[in-house]
């Protein structure tokens, strides 16, 4: 485990998302779902690597702005299409600090 501090809870309010750069340079999307659960996902869409933070979060559903692929942020699985998914990174919240471990999870890509 190589947890690194990416942001604080003040950076990502409930029902909101933002992206941050991990120490290895990869983009990480941090989402705070309704109810306060904090999730971290690959920052770029598995379809054609558009930044997911430029998309829309409605409830638990994240929609990529480019071609409207949708993902369920509670499971990281694709909704439309339903045979894709985004990589989810382990998250730990300590006080107001959000720590994420990106070391052993590779982002998904499809290029289709
Ligand atoms: S790049 Fe995200 S849906 Fe195409």
PDB file of C-alpha atoms and ligand atoms in Angstrom:
ATOM      1  CA  UNK A   1       0.000   0.000   0.000  1.00  0.00           C
ATOM      2  CA  UNK A   2       1.266   3.424  -0.906  1.00  0.00           C
ATOM      3  CA  UNK A   3      -1.367   5.837   0.217  1.00  0.00           C
ATOM      4  CA  UNK A   4      -0.746   9.423  -0.813  1.00  0.00           C
ATOM      5  CA  UNK A   5      -2.715  12.500   0.140  1.00  0.00           C
ATOM      6  CA  UNK A   6      -4.540  13.808  -2.930  1.00  0.00           C
ATOM      7  CA  UNK A   7      -6.909  16.420  -1.509  1.00  0.00           C
ATOM      8  CA  UNK A   8      -9.142  17.286   1.416  1.00  0.00           C
ATOM      9  CA  UNK A   9     -12.884  16.973   1.897  1.00  0.00           C
ATOM     10  CA  UNK A  10     -13.099  20.739   1.332  1.00  0.00           C
ATOM     11  CA  UNK A  11     -11.934  20.160  -2.250  1.00  0.00           C
ATOM     12  CA  UNK A  12     -14.755  17.754  -3.113  1.00  0.00           C
ATOM     13  CA  UNK A  13     -18.126  18.491  -1.613  1.00  0.00           C
ATOM     14  CA  UNK A  14     -20.919  15.953  -1.377  1.00  0.00           C
ATOM     15  CA  UNK A  15     -22.384  15.356  -4.823  1.00  0.00           C
ATOM     16  CA  UNK A  16     -19.313  16.836  -6.482  1.00  0.00           C
ATOM     17  CA  UNK A  17     -16.116  15.620  -8.129  1.00  0.00           C
ATOM     18  CA  UNK A  18     -12.701  16.953  -9.070  1.00  0.00           C
ATOM     19  CA  UNK A  19      -9.491  15.586 -10.499  1.00  0.00           C
ATOM     20  CA  UNK A  20      -6.022  15.554  -8.990  1.00  0.00           C
ATOM     21  CA  UNK A  21      -2.595  14.432 -10.119  1.00  0.00           C
ATOM     22  CA  UNK A  22      -1.024  11.529  -8.270  1.00  0.00           C
ATOM     23  CA  UNK A  23       2.708  11.424  -7.564  1.00  0.00           C
ATOM     24  CA  UNK A  24       3.253   9.179 -10.591  1.00  0.00           C
ATOM     25  CA  UNK A  25       1.564  11.745 -12.836  1.00  0.00           C
ATOM     26  CA  UNK A  26      -1.674   9.953 -13.467  1.00  0.00           C
ATOM     27  CA  UNK A  27      -4.972  11.811 -13.252  1.00  0.00           C
ATOM     28  CA  UNK A  28      -7.299  10.640 -10.487  1.00  0.00           C
ATOM     29  CA  UNK A  29     -10.979  11.527 -10.271  1.00  0.00           C
ATOM     30  CA  UNK A  30     -12.218  11.948  -6.693  1.00  0.00           C
ATOM     31  CA  UNK A  31     -15.977  11.742  -6.251  1.00  0.00           C
ATOM     32  CA  UNK A  32     -17.975  12.459  -3.095  1.00  0.00           C
ATOM     33  CA  UNK A  33     -21.295  10.683  -3.493  1.00  0.00           C
ATOM     34  CA  UNK A  34     -24.554  11.784  -1.934  1.00  0.00           C
ATOM     35  CA  UNK A  35     -24.310  10.590   1.657  1.00  0.00           C
ATOM     36  CA  UNK A  36     -20.613  11.415   1.845  1.00  0.00           C
ATOM     37  CA  UNK A  37     -18.873   8.272   0.555  1.00  0.00           C
ATOM     38  CA  UNK A  38     -15.584   9.222  -1.130  1.00  0.00           C
ATOM     39  CA  UNK A  39     -14.437   7.277  -4.203  1.00  0.00           C
ATOM     40  CA  UNK A  40     -11.406   7.566  -6.456  1.00  0.00           C
ATOM     41  CA  UNK A  41     -11.317   6.455 -10.088  1.00  0.00           C
ATOM     42  CA  UNK A  42      -9.090   6.673 -13.115  1.00  0.00           C
ATOM     43  CA  UNK A  43      -9.260  10.266 -14.303  1.00  0.00           C
ATOM     44  CA  UNK A  44      -9.636   9.565 -17.996  1.00  0.00           C
ATOM     45  CA  UNK A  45     -12.434   7.814 -19.823  1.00  0.00           C
ATOM     46  CA  UNK A  46     -11.664   4.234 -20.920  1.00  0.00           C
ATOM     47  CA  UNK A  47     -13.186   5.011 -24.313  1.00  0.00           C
ATOM     48  CA  UNK A  48     -10.884   7.681 -25.734  1.00  0.00           C
ATOM     49  CA  UNK A  49      -9.112   9.094 -22.700  1.00  0.00           C
ATOM     50  CA  UNK A  50     -11.098  12.295 -22.259  1.00  0.00           C
ATOM     51  CA  UNK A  51     -10.892  13.720 -18.729  1.00  0.00           C
ATOM     52  CA  UNK A  52     -13.899  12.453 -16.820  1.00  0.00           C
ATOM     53  CA  UNK A  53     -13.966  15.563 -14.623  1.00  0.00           C
ATOM     54  CA  UNK A  54     -15.230  17.421 -17.701  1.00  0.00           C
ATOM     55  CA  UNK A  55     -18.308  15.207 -17.642  1.00  0.00           C
ATOM     56  CA  UNK A  56     -21.352  15.316 -15.411  1.00  0.00           C
ATOM     57  CA  UNK A  57     -22.151  13.678 -12.082  1.00  0.00           C
ATOM     58  CA  UNK A  58     -25.824  13.166 -11.328  1.00  0.00           C
ATOM     59  CA  UNK A  59     -26.495  11.087  -8.248  1.00  0.00           C
ATOM     60  CA  UNK A  60     -24.232   8.059  -8.607  1.00  0.00           C
ATOM     61  CA  UNK A  61     -24.021   8.288 -12.395  1.00  0.00           C
ATOM     62  CA  UNK A  62     -20.977   9.781 -14.091  1.00  0.00           C
ATOM     63  CA  UNK A  63     -21.386  10.714 -17.753  1.00  0.00           C
ATOM     64  CA  UNK A  64     -18.399  11.378 -20.016  1.00  0.00           C
ATOM     65  CA  UNK A  65     -18.834  14.583 -21.991  1.00  0.00           C
ATOM     66  CA  UNK A  66     -17.397  13.212 -25.218  1.00  0.00           C
ATOM     67  CA  UNK A  67     -19.652  10.317 -26.240  1.00  0.00           C
ATOM     68  CA  UNK A  68     -21.844  10.072 -23.154  1.00  0.00           C
ATOM     69  CA  UNK A  69     -20.580   6.759 -21.818  1.00  0.00           C
ATOM     70  CA  UNK A  70     -21.987   6.359 -18.320  1.00  0.00           C
ATOM     71  CA  UNK A  71     -20.561   4.746 -15.197  1.00  0.00           C
ATOM     72  CA  UNK A  72     -22.062   3.804 -11.839  1.00  0.00           C
ATOM     73  CA  UNK A  73     -19.814   5.363  -9.203  1.00  0.00           C
ATOM     74  CA  UNK A  74     -20.958   2.890  -6.554  1.00  0.00           C
ATOM     75  CA  UNK A  75     -19.564  -0.060  -8.538  1.00  0.00           C
ATOM     76  CA  UNK A  76     -17.212   1.526 -11.144  1.00  0.00           C
ATOM     77  CA  UNK A  77     -19.095  -0.491 -13.793  1.00  0.00           C
ATOM     78  CA  UNK A  78     -20.355   0.820 -17.080  1.00  0.00           C
ATOM     79  CA  UNK A  79     -24.074   1.541 -17.423  1.00  0.00           C
ATOM     80  CA  UNK A  80     -23.984   2.464 -21.104  1.00  0.00           C
ATOM     81  CA  UNK A  81     -22.263   0.527 -22.531  1.00  0.00           C
ATOM     82  CA  UNK A  82     -22.545  -2.071 -19.790  1.00  0.00           C
ATOM     83  CA  UNK A  83     -19.437  -4.035 -20.771  1.00  0.00           C
ATOM     84  CA  UNK A  84     -16.923  -1.387 -19.708  1.00  0.00           C
ATOM     85  CA  UNK A  85     -15.694  -0.122 -16.384  1.00  0.00           C
ATOM     86  CA  UNK A  86     -13.397   2.417 -14.790  1.00  0.00           C
ATOM     87  CA  UNK A  87     -10.574   1.525 -12.440  1.00  0.00           C
ATOM     88  CA  UNK A  88     -11.255   2.281  -8.785  1.00  0.00           C
ATOM     89  CA  UNK A  89      -8.447   3.094  -6.376  1.00  0.00           C
ATOM     90  CA  UNK A  90      -8.465   2.383  -2.632  1.00  0.00           C
ATOM     91  CA  UNK A  91      -9.381   5.481  -0.602  1.00  0.00           C
ATOM     92  CA  UNK A  92      -8.805   6.320   3.027  1.00  0.00           C
ATOM     93  CA  UNK A  93     -10.214   9.428   4.671  1.00  0.00           C
ATOM     94  CA  UNK A  94      -8.348  10.551   7.781  1.00  0.00           C
ATOM     95  CA  UNK A  95      -9.812  13.625   9.368  1.00  0.00           C
ATOM     96  CA  UNK A  96     -10.367  15.943   6.391  1.00  0.00           C
ATOM     97  CA  UNK A  97      -7.567  14.430   4.327  1.00  0.00           C
ATOM     98  CA  UNK A  98      -8.261  12.107   1.403  1.00  0.00           C
ATOM     99  CA  UNK A  99      -5.599   9.481   0.729  1.00  0.00           C
ATOM    100  CA  UNK A 100      -5.552   7.325  -2.390  1.00  0.00           C
ATOM    101  CA  UNK A 101      -3.410   4.343  -3.404  1.00  0.00           C
ATOM    102  CA  UNK A 102      -2.863   4.186  -7.171  1.00  0.00           C
ATOM    103  CA  UNK A 103       0.105   1.815  -7.092  1.00  0.00           C
ATOM    104  CA  UNK A 104      -1.449  -1.526  -7.956  1.00  0.00           C
ATOM    105  CA  UNK A 105      -4.414  -0.543 -10.129  1.00  0.00           C
ATOM    106  CA  UNK A 106      -4.127   0.127 -13.842  1.00  0.00           C
ATOM    107  CA  UNK A 107      -6.630   2.331 -15.689  1.00  0.00           C
ATOM    108  CA  UNK A 108      -8.840   0.639 -18.281  1.00  0.00           C
ATOM    109  CA  UNK A 109      -8.590   1.600 -21.937  1.00  0.00           C
ATOM    110  CA  UNK A 110     -10.507   0.390 -24.953  1.00  0.00           C
ATOM    111  CA  UNK A 111      -9.773   2.600 -27.955  1.00  0.00           C
ATOM    112  CA  UNK A 112     -12.945   1.402 -29.627  1.00  0.00           C
TER     113      UNK A 112
HETATM  114  S1  LIG B   1     -14.199   9.463 -24.548  1.00  0.00           S
HETATM  115 FE1  LIG B   1     -15.613   9.122 -22.939  1.00  0.00          FE
HETATM  116  S2  LIG B   1     -17.343   8.343 -23.967  1.00  0.00           S
HETATM  117 FE2  LIG B   1     -15.885   8.607 -25.572  1.00  0.00          FE
END
